[in-house]
Structure formats: structure tokens, C-alpha cells
XYZ file of C-alpha atoms in Angstrom:
679
model
C -21.120 -68.516 -6.855
C -21.705 -68.721 -3.068
C -18.971 -67.515 -0.762
C -20.827 -67.545 2.530
C -18.176 -69.795 3.981
C -15.587 -67.116 3.340
C -17.184 -64.604 5.687
C -15.345 -65.620 8.892
C -12.022 -65.354 7.073
C -12.881 -62.013 5.463
C -14.205 -60.580 8.752
C -10.934 -61.471 10.391
C -9.045 -59.074 8.125
C -8.247 -55.551 9.304
C -8.799 -53.997 5.889
C -11.974 -53.829 3.835
C -12.270 -56.691 1.316
C -14.594 -57.325 -1.630
C -14.897 -60.460 -3.678
C -15.750 -59.698 -7.309
C -17.058 -62.095 -9.967
C -14.896 -61.487 -13.101
C -17.703 -62.510 -15.434
C -20.360 -60.094 -14.140
C -18.068 -57.614 -12.333
C -20.546 -57.798 -9.461
C -19.567 -57.882 -5.806
C -20.326 -61.369 -4.439
C -19.003 -61.002 -0.916
C -17.788 -58.280 1.449
C -16.578 -58.148 4.996
C -17.987 -55.828 7.666
C -15.184 -53.318 7.149
C -15.981 -53.050 3.441
C -19.715 -52.607 4.093
C -18.930 -49.757 6.503
C -16.611 -48.184 3.943
C -19.288 -48.467 1.238
C -21.945 -46.963 3.526
C -24.401 -49.857 3.018
C -25.717 -52.801 5.013
C -23.710 -55.900 4.255
C -26.433 -57.683 2.307
C -27.147 -54.560 0.255
C -23.588 -54.631 -1.065
C -23.944 -58.052 -2.667
C -24.816 -58.058 -6.329
C -23.792 -54.424 -6.798
C -21.550 -53.623 -9.765
C -18.002 -52.936 -8.641
C -17.862 -49.981 -11.061
C -20.544 -48.274 -8.956
C -17.899 -47.734 -6.292
C -14.960 -46.709 -8.451
C -13.933 -43.071 -8.351
C -11.418 -42.791 -11.183
C -11.326 -43.609 -14.919
C -8.281 -45.778 -14.203
C -10.356 -48.222 -12.152
C -13.163 -48.278 -14.725
C -10.657 -49.204 -17.464
C -9.094 -51.850 -15.207
C -12.393 -53.635 -14.582
C -13.231 -53.474 -18.265
C -9.889 -55.207 -18.950
C -10.720 -57.773 -16.244
C -13.980 -58.575 -17.990
C -12.067 -58.986 -21.262
C -9.466 -61.214 -19.596
C -6.703 -58.679 -20.151
C -5.949 -57.684 -16.540
C -5.395 -59.737 -13.385
C -4.058 -57.472 -10.598
C -3.372 -53.848 -9.641
C -2.009 -52.076 -6.572
C -2.035 -48.300 -6.161
C -3.668 -45.379 -4.405
C -6.951 -44.317 -5.940
C -10.343 -42.814 -5.156
C -13.378 -44.820 -4.004
C -16.926 -43.544 -4.154
C -19.335 -44.739 -1.415
C -23.071 -45.229 -1.721
C -23.670 -41.577 -0.902
C -21.558 -40.440 -3.861
C -18.702 -39.158 -1.673
C -15.226 -39.854 -3.065
C -12.244 -40.386 -0.792
C -8.697 -41.693 -1.020
C -7.926 -45.383 -0.501
C -5.046 -47.767 -1.049
C -6.449 -50.494 -3.306
C -4.988 -53.893 -4.213
C -6.791 -56.301 -6.622
C -5.639 -59.956 -6.878
C -6.937 -62.832 -8.991
C -7.366 -66.121 -7.090
C -8.836 -69.533 -7.826
C -11.699 -70.826 -5.691
C -12.022 -74.406 -4.583
C -14.396 -75.007 -7.478
C -11.701 -73.921 -9.882
C -13.476 -70.718 -10.771
C -11.470 -67.454 -10.856
C -12.318 -64.698 -8.359
C -10.942 -61.223 -7.744
C -10.263 -60.079 -4.198
C -10.174 -56.317 -3.662
C -8.373 -55.099 -0.551
C -9.098 -51.489 0.474
C -7.470 -49.333 3.137
C -9.061 -45.977 4.005
C -6.390 -43.270 3.661
C -8.444 -40.478 5.225
C -7.129 -40.922 8.788
C -3.596 -41.029 7.428
C -4.183 -37.877 5.348
C -5.732 -36.123 8.341
C -2.730 -37.001 10.483
C -0.393 -35.775 7.746
C -2.323 -32.533 7.489
C -2.230 -32.054 11.255
C 1.481 -32.841 11.283
C 2.109 -30.359 8.495
C 0.143 -27.680 10.361
C 2.072 -28.442 13.532
C 5.380 -28.186 11.714
C 4.270 -24.871 10.191
C 3.323 -23.595 13.650
C 6.666 -24.659 15.065
C 8.462 -23.023 12.155
C 6.491 -19.814 12.630
C 7.311 -19.885 16.347
C 10.963 -20.424 15.533
C 10.992 -17.477 13.123
C 9.003 -15.175 15.422
C 11.459 -15.333 18.305
C 13.784 -12.383 18.746
C 16.755 -14.722 19.243
C 18.783 -16.522 16.646
C 18.140 -20.264 17.031
C 20.377 -23.160 15.985
C 19.444 -26.804 16.687
C 21.891 -29.714 16.343
C 21.978 -33.399 17.208
C 24.521 -34.787 19.664
C 27.120 -35.217 16.921
C 26.842 -31.550 15.907
C 24.778 -32.111 12.778
C 22.498 -29.096 12.131
C 18.816 -30.021 12.178
C 17.194 -26.584 12.212
C 17.795 -22.845 12.430
C 15.873 -19.601 11.933
C 16.530 -16.571 9.761
C 17.517 -14.417 12.721
C 20.437 -16.760 13.378
C 21.533 -16.407 9.739
C 21.258 -12.616 9.880
C 23.003 -12.264 13.252
C 26.010 -14.344 12.205
C 25.823 -13.167 8.590
C 26.002 -16.738 7.331
C 26.726 -16.713 3.562
C 23.970 -18.183 1.426
C 26.462 -20.460 -0.310
C 27.398 -22.001 3.034
C 23.747 -22.704 3.803
C 23.177 -24.263 0.408
C 26.231 -26.502 0.803
C 24.706 -28.129 3.934
C 28.187 -28.581 5.405
C 27.844 -28.437 9.184
C 31.586 -28.542 9.717
C 32.135 -25.530 7.478
C 29.313 -23.614 9.191
C 30.777 -24.148 12.671
C 34.227 -23.207 11.380
C 32.771 -20.033 9.876
C 31.166 -19.178 13.224
C 34.454 -19.730 15.029
C 36.335 -17.521 12.581
C 33.646 -14.842 12.992
C 34.460 -14.581 16.701
C 37.139 -12.121 17.784
C 38.662 -14.784 20.028
C 38.503 -17.849 17.771
C 40.684 -20.181 19.932
C 38.566 -19.535 23.031
C 35.408 -20.016 20.971
C 36.584 -23.405 19.646
C 37.646 -24.609 23.088
C 34.311 -23.685 24.619
C 32.365 -25.348 21.785
C 34.381 -28.560 22.272
C 33.493 -28.530 25.972
C 29.800 -27.978 25.168
C 29.600 -30.782 22.632
C 31.365 -33.246 24.980
C 28.732 -32.830 27.718
C 25.221 -33.609 26.342
C 23.522 -32.262 29.493
C 25.517 -29.033 29.823
C 23.378 -25.924 30.286
C 25.434 -22.739 29.983
C 25.563 -19.086 28.946
C 28.429 -17.205 27.259
C 28.960 -13.746 25.804
C 30.685 -13.553 22.411
C 32.196 -10.589 20.614
C 31.946 -10.932 16.846
C 34.196 -9.458 14.193
C 31.171 -7.476 12.988
C 31.297 -5.503 16.217
C 28.169 -7.068 17.659
C 28.039 -8.454 21.187
C 26.100 -11.740 21.320
C 24.835 -13.746 24.266
C 24.904 -17.493 23.577
C 22.661 -19.733 25.654
C 22.787 -23.502 25.064
C 20.519 -26.149 26.542
C 20.168 -29.874 25.906
C 17.239 -31.082 23.815
C 15.491 -33.785 25.846
C 13.235 -36.474 24.404
C 11.804 -39.306 26.534
C 14.151 -38.508 29.363
C 17.411 -38.491 27.420
C 19.449 -35.904 25.545
C 18.926 -36.081 21.793
C 20.482 -32.842 20.702
C 21.285 -29.268 21.638
C 19.556 -25.906 21.177
C 21.630 -22.750 20.847
C 19.962 -19.355 21.329
C 21.880 -16.240 20.262
C 20.702 -12.853 21.540
C 22.088 -9.583 20.203
C 23.293 -7.484 23.151
C 24.649 -4.657 21.024
C 21.624 -2.479 21.740
C 22.074 -3.025 25.462
C 25.631 -1.757 25.157
C 24.333 1.391 23.577
C 21.458 1.754 26.044
C 23.639 3.261 28.731
C 24.958 5.808 26.281
C 21.410 6.608 25.183
C 20.234 6.919 28.777
C 23.034 9.336 29.502
C 22.257 11.399 26.427
C 18.493 11.233 26.985
C 18.679 14.048 29.492
C 19.963 16.310 26.723
C 18.521 14.752 23.580
C 15.061 14.369 22.103
C 14.378 10.639 22.143
C 12.478 10.540 18.854
C 14.638 12.690 16.574
C 17.996 12.637 18.348
C 18.072 16.441 18.297
C 19.091 18.549 21.307
C 16.203 19.056 23.693
C 15.287 22.272 25.504
C 17.925 21.743 28.214
C 20.823 21.312 25.801
C 19.472 24.111 23.606
C 19.465 26.448 26.566
C 23.063 25.551 27.467
C 24.302 26.086 23.927
C 22.265 29.258 23.459
C 23.436 30.883 26.677
C 27.042 30.331 25.640
C 26.457 31.479 22.047
C 24.542 34.596 23.113
C 27.269 35.580 25.590
C 29.839 35.338 22.806
C 27.558 37.341 20.472
C 27.060 40.024 23.128
C 30.802 40.241 23.788
C 31.529 40.593 20.057
C 28.563 42.929 19.410
C 27.062 40.388 17.023
C 23.477 39.437 16.345
C 21.770 36.049 16.395
C 18.371 34.708 15.441
C 15.938 32.230 16.960
C 13.444 30.549 14.628
C 10.466 28.641 15.981
C 9.172 26.151 13.389
C 5.683 24.735 13.900
C 4.146 22.188 11.511
C 0.813 23.169 9.962
C -2.148 20.889 10.763
C 0.111 18.171 12.143
C -2.745 16.982 14.359
C -4.473 15.676 11.236
C -1.543 13.307 10.674
C -1.902 11.717 14.107
C -5.701 11.604 13.854
C -5.844 10.033 10.393
C -2.631 8.001 10.077
C -1.852 7.276 13.726
C 0.838 8.433 16.151
C 3.405 5.981 14.827
C 3.149 7.552 11.380
C 3.257 10.956 13.050
C 6.555 10.026 14.682
C 7.974 8.995 11.314
C 6.954 12.365 9.900
C 8.663 14.221 12.763
C 11.884 12.304 12.139
C 11.834 13.239 8.464
C 10.994 16.855 9.328
C 14.054 17.012 11.591
C 16.223 15.636 8.788
C 14.874 18.136 6.263
C 15.410 21.138 8.533
C 18.890 19.959 9.555
C 19.848 19.699 5.869
C 19.075 23.421 5.400
C 21.310 24.609 8.258
C 25.047 25.050 8.668
C 27.164 23.005 11.045
C 27.346 25.787 13.630
C 23.562 26.221 13.824
C 21.600 24.384 16.496
C 18.324 22.585 15.731
C 16.255 21.507 18.720
C 12.891 19.827 19.172
C 11.242 21.348 22.214
C 8.079 19.284 22.158
C 5.248 18.060 19.939
C 5.676 19.402 16.433
C 7.694 22.483 17.459
C 11.356 22.944 16.522
C 13.704 25.755 17.485
C 16.647 26.868 15.350
C 19.477 28.962 16.812
C 21.392 30.827 14.095
C 24.657 32.126 15.517
C 25.951 35.379 14.051
C 22.873 35.774 11.838
C 21.345 39.098 10.858
C 17.730 39.614 9.750
C 18.508 38.796 6.107
C 20.241 35.542 7.049
C 17.299 34.650 9.287
C 14.849 35.311 6.456
C 16.873 33.169 4.051
C 16.967 30.325 6.580
C 13.205 30.601 7.188
C 12.461 30.456 3.457
C 14.750 27.452 3.005
C 13.026 25.589 5.829
C 9.565 26.388 4.442
C 10.691 25.235 1.010
C 12.005 21.966 2.438
C 8.673 21.335 4.150
C 6.706 22.041 0.965
C 7.991 18.892 -0.755
C 5.492 15.999 -0.511
C 5.817 13.447 2.275
C 5.174 9.783 1.477
C 4.235 7.197 4.098
C 3.509 3.741 2.717
C 0.842 4.379 0.065
C -0.145 7.807 1.410
C 1.261 11.002 -0.100
C 0.606 14.384 1.489
C 1.977 17.902 1.909
C 2.513 19.201 5.417
C 4.028 22.675 5.402
C 5.115 24.774 8.361
C 4.932 28.259 9.847
C 8.035 30.018 11.158
C 8.371 32.761 13.739
C 11.641 34.729 13.944
C 13.085 36.649 16.901
C 16.350 38.597 16.760
C 19.056 38.973 19.395
C 19.575 41.541 20.861
C 16.854 43.646 19.187
C 13.891 41.700 20.557
C 15.254 40.026 23.716
C 18.560 38.887 25.183
C 17.653 35.604 26.939
C 16.925 32.361 25.091
C 13.614 31.744 26.894
C 12.402 35.252 26.077
C 13.582 34.901 22.458
C 11.669 31.626 22.094
C 8.570 33.326 23.496
C 8.908 36.145 20.962
C 9.467 33.687 18.127
C 6.404 31.768 19.302
C 4.255 34.897 19.074
C 5.592 35.600 15.599
C 4.909 32.002 14.563
C 1.259 32.281 15.580
C 1.004 35.456 13.556
C 2.409 33.549 10.555
C -0.337 30.958 11.029
C -2.958 33.669 11.220
C -1.644 35.004 7.925
C -2.540 31.762 6.200
C 0.156 29.285 7.306
C 3.065 28.142 5.201
C 4.998 31.406 5.765
C 7.228 33.208 8.250
C 6.918 36.305 10.395
C 9.398 38.431 12.356
C 8.487 39.347 15.892
C 7.254 42.909 16.322
C 6.493 44.564 19.613
C 3.311 46.040 18.124
C 1.755 42.758 17.074
C -1.367 43.589 19.065
C -2.045 46.239 16.453
C -2.132 43.524 13.779
C -4.541 41.476 15.856
C -6.852 44.463 16.106
C -6.583 44.888 12.340
C -7.742 41.307 11.814
C -10.691 41.863 14.110
C -11.657 44.877 12.045
C -11.330 42.884 8.813
C -13.580 40.165 10.188
C -16.204 42.761 11.033
C -15.853 44.379 7.603
C -16.185 40.991 5.900
C -19.450 40.245 7.683
C -20.786 43.685 6.836
C -19.602 43.259 3.249
C -21.697 40.115 2.882
C -24.770 41.964 4.135
C -24.107 44.942 1.865
C -23.568 42.910 -1.320
C -19.835 43.592 -1.661
C -19.118 39.967 -2.606
C -19.292 38.772 -6.199
C -18.477 35.646 -8.186
C -16.114 35.189 -11.095
C -15.942 32.065 -13.231
C -12.703 30.458 -14.402
C -13.138 28.134 -17.417
C -12.107 24.487 -17.456
C -11.158 23.569 -21.029
C -10.575 20.192 -22.678
C -6.947 19.614 -23.617
C -8.016 17.328 -26.435
C -10.195 19.697 -28.459
C -10.409 23.012 -26.571
C -14.107 22.640 -25.710
C -15.520 24.150 -22.540
C -16.014 21.463 -19.877
C -17.102 23.651 -16.983
C -16.313 26.661 -14.847
C -15.168 27.083 -11.258
C -17.058 29.729 -9.268
C -14.617 31.880 -7.261
C -15.575 34.397 -4.579
C -14.218 37.961 -4.708
C -14.578 40.765 -2.151
C -14.080 44.480 -2.712
C -14.297 46.656 0.402
C -14.710 50.411 0.147
C -11.881 50.977 2.643
C -9.684 47.900 2.189
C -10.029 47.727 -1.572
C -9.786 44.349 -3.334
C -9.055 41.846 -0.575
C -7.169 38.745 -1.817
C -9.128 35.499 -1.447
C -6.163 33.924 0.371
C -6.662 36.542 3.090
C -10.413 36.650 3.587
C -11.009 32.931 2.962
C -8.426 31.950 5.597
C -9.882 34.482 8.015
C -13.397 33.199 7.320
C -12.288 29.623 8.012
C -10.699 30.620 11.314
C -13.750 32.562 12.485
C -16.398 30.154 11.147
C -17.827 32.766 8.762
C -16.823 30.456 5.910
C -20.192 28.697 6.309
C -22.044 31.888 5.352
C -19.615 32.600 2.520
C -19.891 29.044 1.224
C -23.695 29.052 1.307
C -23.771 32.356 -0.573
C -21.363 31.027 -3.243
C -23.480 27.883 -3.668
C -26.675 29.912 -4.090
C -25.168 32.418 -6.530
C -23.358 29.811 -8.632
C -26.501 27.682 -8.984
C -28.548 30.751 -9.844
C -26.101 31.772 -12.589
C -25.929 28.211 -13.935
C -29.727 28.224 -14.190
C -29.590 31.525 -16.159
C -27.101 30.069 -18.639
C -29.192 26.953 -19.032
C -32.358 28.938 -19.821
C -30.339 30.931 -22.369
C -29.422 27.676 -24.130
C -25.806 27.627 -22.940
C -25.688 25.017 -20.149
C -22.430 25.113 -18.178
C -21.303 22.774 -15.396
C -20.421 25.067 -12.499
C -17.973 23.917 -9.789
C -18.299 25.207 -6.239
C -15.699 24.829 -3.496
C -16.941 23.340 -0.232
C -15.131 24.101 3.021
C -14.772 21.442 5.744
C -16.967 23.435 8.136
C -19.665 23.845 5.509
C -19.604 20.151 4.617
C -19.953 19.188 8.295
C -23.254 21.039 8.681
C -26.010 18.504 9.339
C -28.286 20.071 6.708
C -25.645 20.408 3.988
C -27.095 17.770 1.636
C -30.610 19.154 2.135
C -29.331 22.678 1.432
C -27.762 21.560 -1.848
C -30.963 19.773 -2.871
C -33.122 22.769 -1.940
C -30.856 25.211 -3.791
C -31.035 23.115 -6.966
C -34.795 22.748 -6.676
C -35.415 26.468 -6.071
C -33.324 27.387 -9.136
C -34.811 24.542 -11.242
C -31.268 23.469 -12.143
C -30.522 19.819 -13.039
C -28.094 18.355 -10.506
C -25.778 17.284 -13.330
C -24.852 20.935 -13.914
C -23.429 21.313 -10.391
C -20.060 20.000 -9.268
C -18.816 20.208 -5.671
C -15.077 20.464 -5.074
C -13.963 18.893 -1.789
C -10.576 19.019 -0.092
C -8.892 15.784 0.905
C -9.131 16.714 4.592
C -12.934 16.502 4.322
C -12.709 12.886 3.192
C -10.337 11.627 5.903
C -11.596 13.608 8.907
C -14.584 11.321 9.482
C -14.541 8.839 6.633
C -17.744 6.999 7.573
C -19.845 10.142 7.930
C -18.286 11.636 4.788
C -19.110 8.477 2.847
C -22.804 8.716 3.781
C -23.043 12.364 2.728
C -21.092 11.883 -0.484
C -23.351 9.042 -1.565
C -26.377 11.178 -0.721
C -24.992 13.943 -2.944
C -24.165 11.475 -5.691
C -27.721 10.129 -5.497
C -28.933 13.658 -6.208
C -26.888 13.578 -9.422
C -24.280 16.113 -8.274
C -20.704 15.525 -9.528
C -17.941 15.319 -6.907
C -14.305 16.326 -7.365
C -11.230 16.424 -5.136
C -9.678 19.897 -5.110
C -5.938 20.558 -4.705
C -5.205 16.841 -5.042
C -1.812 15.861 -3.647
C -1.548 18.620 -1.039
C -3.396 16.673 1.653
C -3.601 12.996 2.510
C -3.637 11.445 -0.949
C -4.741 7.826 -0.527
C -5.915 5.256 -3.027
C -8.277 3.929 -0.358
C -10.729 6.821 -0.469
C -10.407 7.246 -4.242
C -11.812 3.723 -4.599
C -14.281 4.047 -1.731
C -15.901 7.420 -2.350
C -18.086 8.348 -5.368
C -15.492 10.741 -6.830
C -15.373 11.421 -10.572
C -12.633 14.045 -10.922
C -9.240 15.046 -9.494
C -8.067 18.656 -9.611
C -4.288 18.609 -9.575
C -2.916 21.418 -7.418
C -1.057 24.256 -9.119
C 2.033 23.642 -6.974
C 2.737 20.512 -9.041
C 2.031 22.246 -12.353
C 4.211 25.321 -11.813
C 7.505 23.450 -12.318
C 6.450 21.691 -15.526
C 8.034 20.613 -17.736
C 11.489 21.201 -16.225
C 11.125 20.059 -12.611
C 11.800 16.314 -12.391
C 9.837 15.892 -9.156
C 6.781 17.686 -10.539
C 6.949 15.595 -13.706
C 6.964 12.390 -11.675
C 4.052 13.468 -9.467
C 1.928 14.728 -12.348
C 2.591 11.650 -14.477
C 1.796 9.303 -11.586
C -1.387 11.198 -10.713
C -2.707 11.132 -14.277
C -1.826 7.463 -14.701
C -3.492 6.559 -11.409
C -6.606 8.562 -12.290
C -6.838 6.882 -15.685
C -6.648 3.484 -14.001
C -9.445 4.481 -11.614
C -11.473 5.989 -14.478
C -11.286 9.503 -13.010
C -10.849 12.658 -15.064
C -8.042 15.089 -14.197
C -8.059 18.891 -14.329
C -4.668 20.616 -14.044
C -4.954 23.905 -12.127
C -2.728 26.934 -12.558
C -1.654 26.286 -16.169
C 0.042 29.487 -17.311
C 2.410 28.557 -20.160
C 2.152 26.785 -23.471
C 4.995 24.480 -22.388
C 2.947 23.346 -19.403
C -0.059 22.739 -21.615
C 1.949 20.736 -24.156
C 3.441 18.543 -21.458
C 0.035 17.873 -19.896
C -1.455 17.161 -23.308
C 1.282 14.607 -23.919
C 0.285 12.836 -20.695
C -3.363 12.790 -21.898
C -4.536 15.011 -19.057
C -8.250 15.700 -19.537
C -8.535 19.434 -18.887
C -6.735 22.588 -17.850
C -7.650 25.618 -15.785
C -5.484 28.685 -15.459
C -4.381 32.027 -16.843
C -3.190 30.446 -20.099
C -6.847 29.899 -20.878
C -8.474 32.730 -18.903
C -8.519 34.266 -15.421
C -11.681 34.412 -13.345
C -14.306 36.277 -15.424
C -17.578 37.884 -14.459
C -20.689 36.339 -15.980
C -20.834 38.690 -18.990
C -17.136 38.311 -19.833
C -17.419 34.556 -19.386
C -20.267 34.407 -21.907
C -18.153 36.327 -24.427
C -15.193 34.013 -23.787
C -17.059 30.769 -24.414
C -18.225 32.066 -27.804
C -14.563 31.870 -28.875
C -14.262 28.199 -27.990
C -15.018 25.204 -30.216
C -18.566 23.961 -29.800
């Protein structure tokens, strides 16, 4: 069947056209558009089976029906496959015609839908961009046509006018405009102005509306112009309520802390001078407390200043909740707060200080980060210490620094002989350094026992110091002092060496024990720390799997990238890594997933209140559940009662450590203790 004479007619068509022989289902003629669509020279298309270019089973079945004489036409969107095997969307119409020779022929018209789809995609993207722009503006936007029919609006408009959802779903423009009019305090004036606006398509105006909700709204309306003529109107509504309050805030700013809303130093001084004059006249006392947050700088460094501001706001709220209405709470800068207790004696001041410290001890939660902050409080008394507010604050400041020196998280009354205490600390530092040289330090080992079967899982090595003059010095005292003076590096290295040595002795005796060693931030930051651990293990011939290093959360967040490198280096040695006092620092799921940690040690502060304290139950349960999900084991520290143990066992906590099991024991006593445990 020759159709050469058809070519001029086919080439004159805008769409691609094939002619198909129904007997052979071969293509017998194509126009130039079809050849381009097929990706072949025109002559190469002739004689090809039409099924070679079908892209769907539907078309295959259709042509099979054509060959059987069961189908004659079809018109739908489908997929075509070109010579390169690429499928794309087309609109396809197949018609049966009779040639001049009386033979049937099928004409296939094809229109490439790709440009249309691309335009639709671009249009959809453009609409999405316009919608995003509409929603991102700070103003409420309402768009109507010239007859007042609503064509678009954003969520800010809905929120500002408090449009009911039912009204939006009803799509009744008349009811919406009536609702807006009734929401205005001066409804008649609102309706009259709207009528004037809608009557003048080119009117460009600005009005200020007062709503029943108490909000002051600026309404700006401009004509929507298309091709030189007005096609609609755009209303922009801006909330001016904040501007109304700005003047009041500016006026109060001179006397108020901008962030927390508390009195600033100026207002504090005015109130204090008046209160102290009254106290002096009535022969009464008063107290000034200076509250300083512990390690607040870490919050700004790790979480950012915006998060730090949120913490300060919550701190102000917590402190305010612990005071009476007549007491004054002031933020005087940074993370320092001053409390003026009118008519307070020393006992009242102590009670207030303890209440504030207790309020700060509760965990803070920002987004997915949970941490404990704490504070130190200095107390100065009027008139015993000073009589002026500035002098009292200075005294309280000195006492606060002494509270920090004593380990933070406590309070201290101002004493005129505080220099004597400073000298005492200098002497203790000297004695501690001499004690290390003279062998006055020793290690005790506190067992970690499985809650499931009572087996020994490991032991934590704890440093103890007995001085011939000072007696048994509490670890909370000499460890804090060592951290402040930098001597903690020497103490930490000694503990590491002694613990590894003892672990090697137990291993040679056939009683291998995993020994945990605490690592201070300063010690961990030493450039040779990983090499020191490796060398200590090698010198003692102790397998790395019998050493566990306990790290505080502050180590992990101080310089996360550097910490990650060192932790992986330690993990490569085979050393186990645990987080000590989990929950008291910057608890974050991010580093739990990122760092090669295998164990969490839950701080005793969360265990003490079990099983009665609801907050402790929630924290402990969440911690254990989270650890189980991350495949981390959990050791509960400070377990002292059977009730605590039973509750932890019910939560499937892995292990316990505390006086219920055993205190810190010297090596000989520890060996006797483990003989009593299940093997």
C-alpha cells in the first residue's frame, strides 16, 4: 500500500500523524512531526511495527483488537515510547478510514503533552511560591474581585480577625464581610467606609480599625490592576496593638529589665532605699540575696544566646514563684538576680535561699534538650553587714563567690572574715598536692550489680584522701578544688593508673572486673589523653575491654567535633565509654546517636525520690526507655532502698550502684564482697 501522495497533506498537519496498515500493524506513512517525535529519520519509520512505539498495555491490547477486527478507534491520553526507549505522555487519537482503493487504514494522531505538563508544573510552582509569599507576610491579606467576591486570603488574616472555621468552609463572602463588620467596635462606620471603598475601583486608602477583641488594626486597600484596568482589590491588615504598647514599654524600659520584665538596678535601688529607711526606722532587719546561675556560659556556648534568654526568663519565673508579694526580685545583668527580702531575719533569708536553690535544681527542657542548671546564692543582712543597697549587693556578691568556691549549688552568708576562708583554701590546695606526693590518696571500688540476676557487672574507682591534719577530706571538697586549680589532671592520671593496675591484678588472679574511671573535662582535653590511656593499658598488660571511662555531658558538648575524634580513638582501642550523671547536664539525643557511647549512668538526684516522686518517676522511665531504644545500658546511681531497687527492676533498668549494694570498698574488701554474689 503506497501512500506517498499523502505526504503533503500529512506534513500540513500541526500534530504528529502515522498511517498504520491494519493487516500488518506496520507504519506505512508518517509526517515530519511524527518522525521527530519517534526520534528516527522519516524513511526509517516506515515498516516499523506500531507496537514498537506503544508505552502502555492498553495500546498493545488495542492494536491486537485492531488486527482481529474488533476495534476501530480510540482517543485518550497515553504513553508513547520513542526509538531511544524513552516514554513520555501524549494525547493519542486513532481513526479508521477508507483509502481511495477501498482498503481500510488507521490514522494515528499524536500530540506531545510534555510542553503542556512542563507549563503546568511551572504554573503549580509559581502558585506555590505566591502562596508561600502570601503566608510569609506579617500582614493579614484579603483579595476580592470588584463585586466583593473573595478570591484569596492568608492565615494571618484569619487569625487577626478570628474568622470562625465554619464561616470559611461555608464560602459565603457576604457572611464573612458581615462578620468583619460586626467585629468592629464601630460597625456602622465600618459598613459605610466599606461601601465607599467598593464603589470606587481605583480608591487607594488607609484606615485604622478598633476590633471588639481589643486589637487595633490598620487597614490598607489598593486596587488590583491587570492590563491597565482594575480587576479586584487587595486588603492588607496590620496589627498595631504592639505599637500601642510600645510607648508603655519604652517608658517602663528605664526601670525594667527588657528580657524578664523584672525591676532593673535603678528601680531596685529606689525600692530598696525606701524599704531600708522604713526598716531602720522600725528597727527591723532585711536581707539581700544575690543569685548567680552556675555554668550559665555553657548554655550560651552550646545552645545559643536565644536559648539562653529563654532560660533566663524561666529562671525569673521560678525565683518569683518562691517569693512573697512584698519581696523584690531584680535582674541586674547577665545571669545575676538580686532579691530584697523586707523584714527578713537570717533564718528567713536562709529559707528563701534554700527554696530558690531547690527551684533551680529541677530540670530545664528546651526543645529536645534537657539539662540541670543550678545556682549559687550569696546573702547579706541589713543592718549587720551594711546599710546601703549598693554595699549590701557587694557583700552578697562576695558571699555568692564563696558559695561557688564551696562547690556551687549552695548558699553562703557574708562574713567580714572571708579572707580567712580564702587562705584556708590555699592551704588545702597545698596540702592536696603534698598528699599526692606522699601517697595519702587511695582508691575504693563501688560495685555495679545486675538488677536481673545480681551478678557483678563492674566497679567504679573512686578517689579518697586522708590528710594527717585535715582528716578524711570529702571528695566533693577536694575534687571541686582540684578542678578549679587544674590539679584535677594529676589526680585523674593517678586514678587511671591505679585503677588499671588493680584491674590487672584481679585479672591475673582469675577474677576479671571491668573498672570504671571518671574523666574530668580538663583531663580529657589534654592532647595526649588517648595516648596516655593506651600506654597505661599496655604497661599493665590489661585488655582494653576491662576499662570503662565515665565522661560528663559537658565534655561531649564543649567541642563536639574534637570530642568525637577522641572518643572514636578510645573506642578503637576497645575501651568502653559511659556518660556519668546523665540528665544533670545538656542531655541531647543528638550526641547519644553520634558518639560511640554504650552506657548511661543515671544521676542519683533522679533516683533519690523513687518511687514516690512523680517527676523522678517520669524522668527515670523516659531515660530507661530512650536508652533501650538506642541500645544503651543504664546504671542507676545512688540506690539506697529496696523500694528504689524494685521500681528500677520493674522498668528493666540494667544495673544499680549504691549503698543498698555496697559503699566504696578497698581492694581486699571488694574481693570478699564479690565472693557473695552470683557467678
